[in-house]
Amino acid sequence: MTGTTAGVEVLTAGETMTAIRCDQLLRLGGRASVSIAGAESNVAIAMARLGHRVTWSGRVGADESGELILRTLAAEGVDTSTVVRDDAAATGLLIFEQRLPDVTRVEYHRAGSAGSRWRVADVDAALALTPRLVHVTGVTAALSATTRDALALLVRRAREGGAVVSLDVNFRSRLWSREEATPVLRELAGYADIVIASPDELELLGSDARALVAAGARDVVIKHGAEGATAITEAGEESVAAHRVRVVDSIGAGDAFSAGYLSAVLDDADVGERLRRGTALGAFAVASAGDWEGLPTRDELDLIGVGEGAAIR
């Protein structure tokens, strides 16, 4: 466990797994690197690097993989004081295979994992931290009935308690079908102040961005990948272009964007700055290997505009 929980700004909750990245086709064996990955902990690390006080909550196994997760998050300045060590289930596993230069294949081993056993009883400890902002994703809702119930309780009580609630739809077709996901995601979106989605994910919510704003969302943010992002608010619509960088690894770009946008929300920045910070973090993510390893500190944000081949001396 790590650090003090006093003055928590951000609470994220979900599953973090051991992540194995293969240098070549998995079926051929060979070298691989070991790290951690999870949509919510990616956001937690990104926001901690930007100087925010962040807690990640969830369950890990009482195993060495769980220790890796806790140790890594602690090293990144993320509080894990509400994490439960589950001695009845193992920590989940994620394997990345670079199938083509721009195509990554993902293999999940998370059915019945400790993370999928996060439950309603775990929510009280997390909310006791009274965070300013609670960020969740649709991935957690896809893991099990218990995580779904816990997530619904978390966002409802966070909203009632005055926290800003952020939902990244983050639909994963390998975890559940669109038919299963649609009613659950629509319910979660009903409690969200900030909804983040790609255009196809927005369709799962059953309404367009302006309808979501009319229904109570403060910001509806649409990620367009390499084309940038758009935010719809009561004041209107604003878009920014993405930064042009050499893509090394596209995994984690969406989480990085969410972290940048939410960081600017906490800084009371205007919509344009929220989008610019989001796209800056997204560019850092795709320009480096790993889900979170190459993400910047606040002092490094301007590096994304430095010319190619520049040396910082």
PDB file of N, CA and C in Angstrom, residues 23-97:
ATOM      1  N   ASP A  23       7.662  -9.945 -28.362  1.00  0.00           N
ATOM      2  CA  ASP A  23       8.455  -9.315 -29.418  1.00  0.00           C
ATOM      3  C   ASP A  23       8.101  -9.842 -30.805  1.00  0.00           C
ATOM      4  N   GLN A  24       7.494 -11.019 -30.843  1.00  0.00           N
ATOM      5  CA  GLN A  24       7.126 -11.603 -32.123  1.00  0.00           C
ATOM      6  C   GLN A  24       5.834 -12.399 -31.930  1.00  0.00           C
ATOM      7  N   LEU A  25       5.471 -13.227 -32.896  1.00  0.00           N
ATOM      8  CA  LEU A  25       4.235 -13.998 -32.789  1.00  0.00           C
ATOM      9  C   LEU A  25       4.259 -14.855 -31.535  1.00  0.00           C
ATOM     10  N   LEU A  26       3.175 -14.829 -30.798  1.00  0.00           N
ATOM     11  CA  LEU A  26       3.080 -15.577 -29.553  1.00  0.00           C
ATOM     12  C   LEU A  26       3.304 -17.064 -29.779  1.00  0.00           C
ATOM     13  N   ARG A  27       2.783 -17.593 -30.875  1.00  0.00           N
ATOM     14  CA  ARG A  27       2.885 -19.029 -31.141  1.00  0.00           C
ATOM     15  C   ARG A  27       4.332 -19.487 -31.376  1.00  0.00           C
ATOM     16  N   LEU A  28       5.206 -18.525 -31.672  1.00  0.00           N
ATOM     17  CA  LEU A  28       6.603 -18.862 -31.922  1.00  0.00           C
ATOM     18  C   LEU A  28       7.473 -18.752 -30.676  1.00  0.00           C
ATOM     19  N   GLY A  29       6.888 -18.261 -29.583  1.00  0.00           N
ATOM     20  CA  GLY A  29       7.677 -18.080 -28.372  1.00  0.00           C
ATOM     21  C   GLY A  29       8.611 -16.889 -28.504  1.00  0.00           C
ATOM     22  N   GLY A  30       9.707 -16.948 -27.791  1.00  0.00           N
ATOM     23  CA  GLY A  30      10.673 -15.858 -27.875  1.00  0.00           C
ATOM     24  C   GLY A  30      10.593 -14.914 -26.699  1.00  0.00           C
ATOM     25  N   ARG A  31      11.163 -13.743 -26.854  1.00  0.00           N
ATOM     26  CA  ARG A  31      11.292 -12.793 -25.762  1.00  0.00           C
ATOM     27  C   ARG A  31       9.985 -12.034 -25.523  1.00  0.00           C
ATOM     28  N   ALA A  32       9.795 -11.636 -24.252  1.00  0.00           N
ATOM     29  CA  ALA A  32       8.634 -10.834 -23.885  1.00  0.00           C
ATOM     30  C   ALA A  32       9.003  -9.962 -22.693  1.00  0.00           C
ATOM     31  N   SER A  33       8.286  -8.863 -22.517  1.00  0.00           N
ATOM     32  CA  SER A  33       8.493  -7.988 -21.365  1.00  0.00           C
ATOM     33  C   SER A  33       7.249  -8.034 -20.479  1.00  0.00           C
ATOM     34  N   VAL A  34       7.434  -7.767 -19.197  1.00  0.00           N
ATOM     35  CA  VAL A  34       6.346  -7.856 -18.224  1.00  0.00           C
ATOM     36  C   VAL A  34       6.107  -6.494 -17.598  1.00  0.00           C
ATOM     37  N   SER A  35       4.845  -6.084 -17.558  1.00  0.00           N
ATOM     38  CA  SER A  35       4.468  -4.824 -16.946  1.00  0.00           C
ATOM     39  C   SER A  35       3.056  -4.975 -16.384  1.00  0.00           C
ATOM     40  N   ILE A  36       2.340  -3.872 -16.244  1.00  0.00           N
ATOM     41  CA  ILE A  36       0.948  -3.915 -15.818  1.00  0.00           C
ATOM     42  C   ILE A  36       0.119  -3.110 -16.803  1.00  0.00           C
ATOM     43  N   ALA A  37      -1.193  -3.384 -16.849  1.00  0.00           N
ATOM     44  CA  ALA A  37      -2.082  -2.630 -17.725  1.00  0.00           C
ATOM     45  C   ALA A  37      -3.512  -2.740 -17.232  1.00  0.00           C
ATOM     46  N   GLY A  38      -4.262  -1.714 -17.491  1.00  0.00           N
ATOM     47  CA  GLY A  38      -5.672  -1.653 -17.143  1.00  0.00           C
ATOM     48  C   GLY A  38      -6.149  -0.247 -17.434  1.00  0.00           C
ATOM     49  N   ALA A  39      -7.304  -0.107 -18.042  1.00  0.00           N
ATOM     50  CA  ALA A  39      -7.752   1.210 -18.486  1.00  0.00           C
ATOM     51  C   ALA A  39      -7.737   2.234 -17.363  1.00  0.00           C
ATOM     52  N   GLU A  40      -8.264   1.845 -16.206  1.00  0.00           N
ATOM     53  CA  GLU A  40      -8.396   2.803 -15.111  1.00  0.00           C
ATOM     54  C   GLU A  40      -7.054   3.124 -14.456  1.00  0.00           C
ATOM     55  N   SER A  41      -6.195   2.118 -14.307  1.00  0.00           N
ATOM     56  CA  SER A  41      -4.875   2.402 -13.720  1.00  0.00           C
ATOM     57  C   SER A  41      -3.985   3.156 -14.705  1.00  0.00           C
ATOM     58  N   ASN A  42      -4.199   2.968 -16.018  1.00  0.00           N
ATOM     59  CA  ASN A  42      -3.486   3.794 -16.995  1.00  0.00           C
ATOM     60  C   ASN A  42      -3.816   5.269 -16.772  1.00  0.00           C
ATOM     61  N   VAL A  43      -5.099   5.560 -16.586  1.00  0.00           N
ATOM     62  CA  VAL A  43      -5.524   6.934 -16.322  1.00  0.00           C
ATOM     63  C   VAL A  43      -4.942   7.418 -14.999  1.00  0.00           C
ATOM     64  N   ALA A  44      -4.952   6.553 -13.990  1.00  0.00           N
ATOM     65  CA  ALA A  44      -4.425   6.941 -12.671  1.00  0.00           C
ATOM     66  C   ALA A  44      -2.953   7.332 -12.757  1.00  0.00           C
ATOM     67  N   ILE A  45      -2.147   6.522 -13.443  1.00  0.00           N
ATOM     68  CA  ILE A  45      -0.726   6.821 -13.578  1.00  0.00           C
ATOM     69  C   ILE A  45      -0.525   8.125 -14.349  1.00  0.00           C
ATOM     70  N   ALA A  46      -1.267   8.281 -15.440  1.00  0.00           N
ATOM     71  CA  ALA A  46      -1.129   9.490 -16.256  1.00  0.00           C
ATOM     72  C   ALA A  46      -1.428  10.738 -15.442  1.00  0.00           C
ATOM     73  N   MET A  47      -2.483  10.697 -14.646  1.00  0.00           N
ATOM     74  CA  MET A  47      -2.871  11.880 -13.879  1.00  0.00           C
ATOM     75  C   MET A  47      -1.924  12.120 -12.708  1.00  0.00           C
ATOM     76  N   ALA A  48      -1.401  11.050 -12.125  1.00  0.00           N
ATOM     77  CA  ALA A  48      -0.401  11.217 -11.062  1.00  0.00           C
ATOM     78  C   ALA A  48       0.858  11.870 -11.613  1.00  0.00           C
ATOM     79  N   ARG A  49       1.275  11.495 -12.826  1.00  0.00           N
ATOM     80  CA  ARG A  49       2.459  12.117 -13.429  1.00  0.00           C
ATOM     81  C   ARG A  49       2.242  13.606 -13.691  1.00  0.00           C
ATOM     82  N   LEU A  50       0.979  13.992 -13.862  1.00  0.00           N
ATOM     83  CA  LEU A  50       0.662  15.398 -14.085  1.00  0.00           C
ATOM     84  C   LEU A  50       0.492  16.160 -12.766  1.00  0.00           C
ATOM     85  N   GLY A  51       0.727  15.474 -11.656  1.00  0.00           N
ATOM     86  CA  GLY A  51       0.731  16.146 -10.365  1.00  0.00           C
ATOM     87  C   GLY A  51      -0.541  16.056  -9.565  1.00  0.00           C
ATOM     88  N   HIS A  52      -1.504  15.244 -10.011  1.00  0.00           N
ATOM     89  CA  HIS A  52      -2.761  15.110  -9.285  1.00  0.00           C
ATOM     90  C   HIS A  52      -2.660  14.007  -8.225  1.00  0.00           C
ATOM     91  N   ARG A  53      -3.445  14.138  -7.183  1.00  0.00           N
ATOM     92  CA  ARG A  53      -3.486  13.132  -6.120  1.00  0.00           C
ATOM     93  C   ARG A  53      -4.548  12.098  -6.487  1.00  0.00           C
ATOM     94  N   VAL A  54      -4.093  10.878  -6.766  1.00  0.00           N
ATOM     95  CA  VAL A  54      -4.934   9.868  -7.399  1.00  0.00           C
ATOM     96  C   VAL A  54      -4.948   8.582  -6.582  1.00  0.00           C
ATOM     97  N   THR A  55      -6.126   7.975  -6.501  1.00  0.00           N
ATOM     98  CA  THR A  55      -6.288   6.647  -5.906  1.00  0.00           C
ATOM     99  C   THR A  55      -6.832   5.698  -6.954  1.00  0.00           C
ATOM    100  N   TRP A  56      -6.261   4.511  -7.035  1.00  0.00           N
ATOM    101  CA  TRP A  56      -6.841   3.431  -7.841  1.00  0.00           C
ATOM    102  C   TRP A  56      -7.394   2.384  -6.882  1.00  0.00           C
ATOM    103  N   SER A  57      -8.637   1.946  -7.126  1.00  0.00           N
ATOM    104  CA  SER A  57      -9.287   0.964  -6.272  1.00  0.00           C
ATOM    105  C   SER A  57      -9.695  -0.255  -7.085  1.00  0.00           C
ATOM    106  N   GLY A  58      -9.629  -1.424  -6.474  1.00  0.00           N
ATOM    107  CA  GLY A  58      -9.995  -2.666  -7.141  1.00  0.00           C
ATOM    108  C   GLY A  58      -9.530  -3.852  -6.330  1.00  0.00           C
ATOM    109  N   ARG A  59      -9.405  -4.993  -6.985  1.00  0.00           N
ATOM    110  CA  ARG A  59      -8.918  -6.211  -6.342  1.00  0.00           C
ATOM    111  C   ARG A  59      -7.764  -6.795  -7.139  1.00  0.00           C
ATOM    112  N   VAL A  60      -6.792  -7.314  -6.417  1.00  0.00           N
ATOM    113  CA  VAL A  60      -5.704  -8.079  -7.033  1.00  0.00           C
ATOM    114  C   VAL A  60      -5.588  -9.399  -6.287  1.00  0.00           C
ATOM    115  N   GLY A  61      -4.978 -10.376  -6.920  1.00  0.00           N
ATOM    116  CA  GLY A  61      -4.762 -11.647  -6.259  1.00  0.00           C
ATOM    117  C   GLY A  61      -3.690 -11.544  -5.180  1.00  0.00           C
ATOM    118  N   ALA A  62      -3.726 -12.482  -4.248  1.00  0.00           N
ATOM    119  CA  ALA A  62      -2.667 -12.568  -3.235  1.00  0.00           C
ATOM    120  C   ALA A  62      -1.500 -13.335  -3.846  1.00  0.00           C
ATOM    121  N   ASP A  63      -0.916 -12.762  -4.893  1.00  0.00           N
ATOM    122  CA  ASP A  63       0.125 -13.432  -5.669  1.00  0.00           C
ATOM    123  C   ASP A  63       1.173 -12.408  -6.096  1.00  0.00           C
ATOM    124  N   GLU A  64       2.217 -12.876  -6.738  1.00  0.00           N
ATOM    125  CA  GLU A  64       3.292 -11.979  -7.148  1.00  0.00           C
ATOM    126  C   GLU A  64       2.840 -10.992  -8.221  1.00  0.00           C
ATOM    127  N   SER A  65       1.878 -11.389  -9.047  1.00  0.00           N
ATOM    128  CA  SER A  65       1.340 -10.453 -10.036  1.00  0.00           C
ATOM    129  C   SER A  65       0.641  -9.289  -9.345  1.00  0.00           C
ATOM    130  N   GLY A  66      -0.093  -9.592  -8.282  1.00  0.00           N
ATOM    131  CA  GLY A  66      -0.716  -8.533  -7.507  1.00  0.00           C
ATOM    132  C   GLY A  66       0.305  -7.614  -6.881  1.00  0.00           C
ATOM    133  N   GLU A  67       1.399  -8.194  -6.388  1.00  0.00           N
ATOM    134  CA  GLU A  67       2.466  -7.377  -5.808  1.00  0.00           C
ATOM    135  C   GLU A  67       3.098  -6.465  -6.855  1.00  0.00           C
ATOM    136  N   LEU A  68       3.259  -6.981  -8.069  1.00  0.00           N
ATOM    137  CA  LEU A  68       3.801  -6.163  -9.155  1.00  0.00           C
ATOM    138  C   LEU A  68       2.916  -4.945  -9.403  1.00  0.00           C
ATOM    139  N   ILE A  69       1.614  -5.164  -9.425  1.00  0.00           N
ATOM    140  CA  ILE A  69       0.677  -4.066  -9.657  1.00  0.00           C
ATOM    141  C   ILE A  69       0.770  -3.023  -8.551  1.00  0.00           C
ATOM    142  N   LEU A  70       0.726  -3.468  -7.302  1.00  0.00           N
ATOM    143  CA  LEU A  70       0.765  -2.532  -6.177  1.00  0.00           C
ATOM    144  C   LEU A  70       2.090  -1.780  -6.128  1.00  0.00           C
ATOM    145  N   ARG A  71       3.177  -2.497  -6.383  1.00  0.00           N
ATOM    146  CA  ARG A  71       4.497  -1.864  -6.347  1.00  0.00           C
ATOM    147  C   ARG A  71       4.645  -0.833  -7.467  1.00  0.00           C
ATOM    148  N   THR A  72       4.153  -1.164  -8.657  1.00  0.00           N
ATOM    149  CA  THR A  72       4.265  -0.247  -9.788  1.00  0.00           C
ATOM    150  C   THR A  72       3.441   1.008  -9.551  1.00  0.00           C
ATOM    151  N   LEU A  73       2.218   0.840  -9.084  1.00  0.00           N
ATOM    152  CA  LEU A  73       1.374   2.000  -8.828  1.00  0.00           C
ATOM    153  C   LEU A  73       1.962   2.872  -7.726  1.00  0.00           C
ATOM    154  N   ALA A  74       2.500   2.230  -6.683  1.00  0.00           N
ATOM    155  CA  ALA A  74       3.139   2.999  -5.609  1.00  0.00           C
ATOM    156  C   ALA A  74       4.308   3.812  -6.150  1.00  0.00           C
ATOM    157  N   ALA A  75       5.103   3.206  -7.020  1.00  0.00           N
ATOM    158  CA  ALA A  75       6.245   3.902  -7.597  1.00  0.00           C
ATOM    159  C   ALA A  75       5.819   5.086  -8.448  1.00  0.00           C
ATOM    160  N   GLU A  76       4.606   5.021  -8.990  1.00  0.00           N
ATOM    161  CA  GLU A  76       4.086   6.108  -9.811  1.00  0.00           C
ATOM    162  C   GLU A  76       3.310   7.135  -8.995  1.00  0.00           C
ATOM    163  N   GLY A  77       3.272   6.956  -7.681  1.00  0.00           N
ATOM    164  CA  GLY A  77       2.597   7.928  -6.828  1.00  0.00           C
ATOM    165  C   GLY A  77       1.099   7.767  -6.745  1.00  0.00           C
ATOM    166  N   VAL A  78       0.587   6.600  -7.115  1.00  0.00           N
ATOM    167  CA  VAL A  78      -0.850   6.331  -7.052  1.00  0.00           C
ATOM    168  C   VAL A  78      -1.171   5.624  -5.741  1.00  0.00           C
ATOM    169  N   ASP A  79      -2.137   6.142  -4.996  1.00  0.00           N
ATOM    170  CA  ASP A  79      -2.553   5.537  -3.744  1.00  0.00           C
ATOM    171  C   ASP A  79      -3.339   4.251  -4.005  1.00  0.00           C
ATOM    172  N   THR A  80      -3.033   3.198  -3.236  1.00  0.00           N
ATOM    173  CA  THR A  80      -3.735   1.917  -3.383  1.00  0.00           C
ATOM    174  C   THR A  80      -4.294   1.443  -2.040  1.00  0.00           C
ATOM    175  N   SER A  81      -4.575   2.373  -1.159  1.00  0.00           N
ATOM    176  CA  SER A  81      -4.975   2.012   0.199  1.00  0.00           C
ATOM    177  C   SER A  81      -6.316   1.300   0.269  1.00  0.00           C
ATOM    178  N   THR A  82      -7.144   1.407  -0.762  1.00  0.00           N
ATOM    179  CA  THR A  82      -8.446   0.735  -0.742  1.00  0.00           C
ATOM    180  C   THR A  82      -8.465  -0.551  -1.563  1.00  0.00           C
ATOM    181  N   VAL A  83      -7.318  -0.944  -2.103  1.00  0.00           N
ATOM    182  CA  VAL A  83      -7.247  -2.169  -2.897  1.00  0.00           C
ATOM    183  C   VAL A  83      -7.391  -3.390  -1.985  1.00  0.00           C
ATOM    184  N   VAL A  84      -8.173  -4.369  -2.423  1.00  0.00           N
ATOM    185  CA  VAL A  84      -8.368  -5.610  -1.678  1.00  0.00           C
ATOM    186  C   VAL A  84      -7.490  -6.691  -2.283  1.00  0.00           C
ATOM    187  N   ARG A  85      -6.723  -7.381  -1.436  1.00  0.00           N
ATOM    188  CA  ARG A  85      -5.983  -8.575  -1.880  1.00  0.00           C
ATOM    189  C   ARG A  85      -6.907  -9.776  -1.717  1.00  0.00           C
ATOM    190  N   ASP A  86      -7.230 -10.405  -2.822  1.00  0.00           N
ATOM    191  CA  ASP A  86      -8.197 -11.504  -2.846  1.00  0.00           C
ATOM    192  C   ASP A  86      -7.440 -12.831  -2.866  1.00  0.00           C
ATOM    193  N   ASP A  87      -7.556 -13.611  -1.784  1.00  0.00           N
ATOM    194  CA  ASP A  87      -6.800 -14.869  -1.724  1.00  0.00           C
ATOM    195  C   ASP A  87      -7.568 -16.032  -2.337  1.00  0.00           C
ATOM    196  N   ALA A  88      -8.714 -15.732  -2.956  1.00  0.00           N
ATOM    197  CA  ALA A  88      -9.506 -16.796  -3.572  1.00  0.00           C
ATOM    198  C   ALA A  88      -9.453 -16.762  -5.098  1.00  0.00           C
ATOM    199  N   ALA A  89      -8.724 -15.817  -5.674  1.00  0.00           N
ATOM    200  CA  ALA A  89      -8.655 -15.715  -7.135  1.00  0.00           C
ATOM    201  C   ALA A  89      -7.329 -15.077  -7.527  1.00  0.00           C
ATOM    202  N   ALA A  90      -6.874 -15.406  -8.725  1.00  0.00           N
ATOM    203  CA  ALA A  90      -5.591 -14.898  -9.215  1.00  0.00           C
ATOM    204  C   ALA A  90      -5.762 -13.552  -9.899  1.00  0.00           C
ATOM    205  N   THR A  91      -4.683 -12.800  -9.956  1.00  0.00           N
ATOM    206  CA  THR A  91      -4.642 -11.566 -10.725  1.00  0.00           C
ATOM    207  C   THR A  91      -4.784 -11.889 -12.207  1.00  0.00           C
ATOM    208  N   GLY A  92      -5.523 -11.055 -12.932  1.00  0.00           N
ATOM    209  CA  GLY A  92      -5.734 -11.273 -14.360  1.00  0.00           C
ATOM    210  C   GLY A  92      -4.476 -11.089 -15.180  1.00  0.00           C
ATOM    211  N   LEU A  93      -4.497 -11.611 -16.405  1.00  0.00           N
ATOM    212  CA  LEU A  93      -3.343 -11.586 -17.307  1.00  0.00           C
ATOM    213  C   LEU A  93      -3.768 -11.079 -18.672  1.00  0.00           C
ATOM    214  N   LEU A  94      -2.908 -10.258 -19.279  1.00  0.00           N
ATOM    215  CA  LEU A  94      -3.144  -9.671 -20.588  1.00  0.00           C
ATOM    216  C   LEU A  94      -1.889  -9.885 -21.429  1.00  0.00           C
ATOM    217  N   ILE A  95      -2.064 -10.407 -22.639  1.00  0.00           N
ATOM    218  CA  ILE A  95      -0.923 -10.660 -23.515  1.00  0.00           C
ATOM    219  C   ILE A  95      -1.090  -9.870 -24.805  1.00  0.00           C
ATOM    220  N   PHE A  96      -0.062  -9.069 -25.128  1.00  0.00           N
ATOM    221  CA  PHE A  96      -0.078  -8.279 -26.358  1.00  0.00           C
ATOM    222  C   PHE A  96       0.855  -8.922 -27.379  1.00  0.00           C
ATOM    223  N   GLU A  97       0.357  -9.041 -28.599  1.00  0.00           N
ATOM    224  CA  GLU A  97       1.139  -9.594 -29.696  1.00  0.00           C
ATOM    225  C   GLU A  97       1.131  -8.598 -30.850  1.00  0.00           C
TER     226      GLU A  97
END
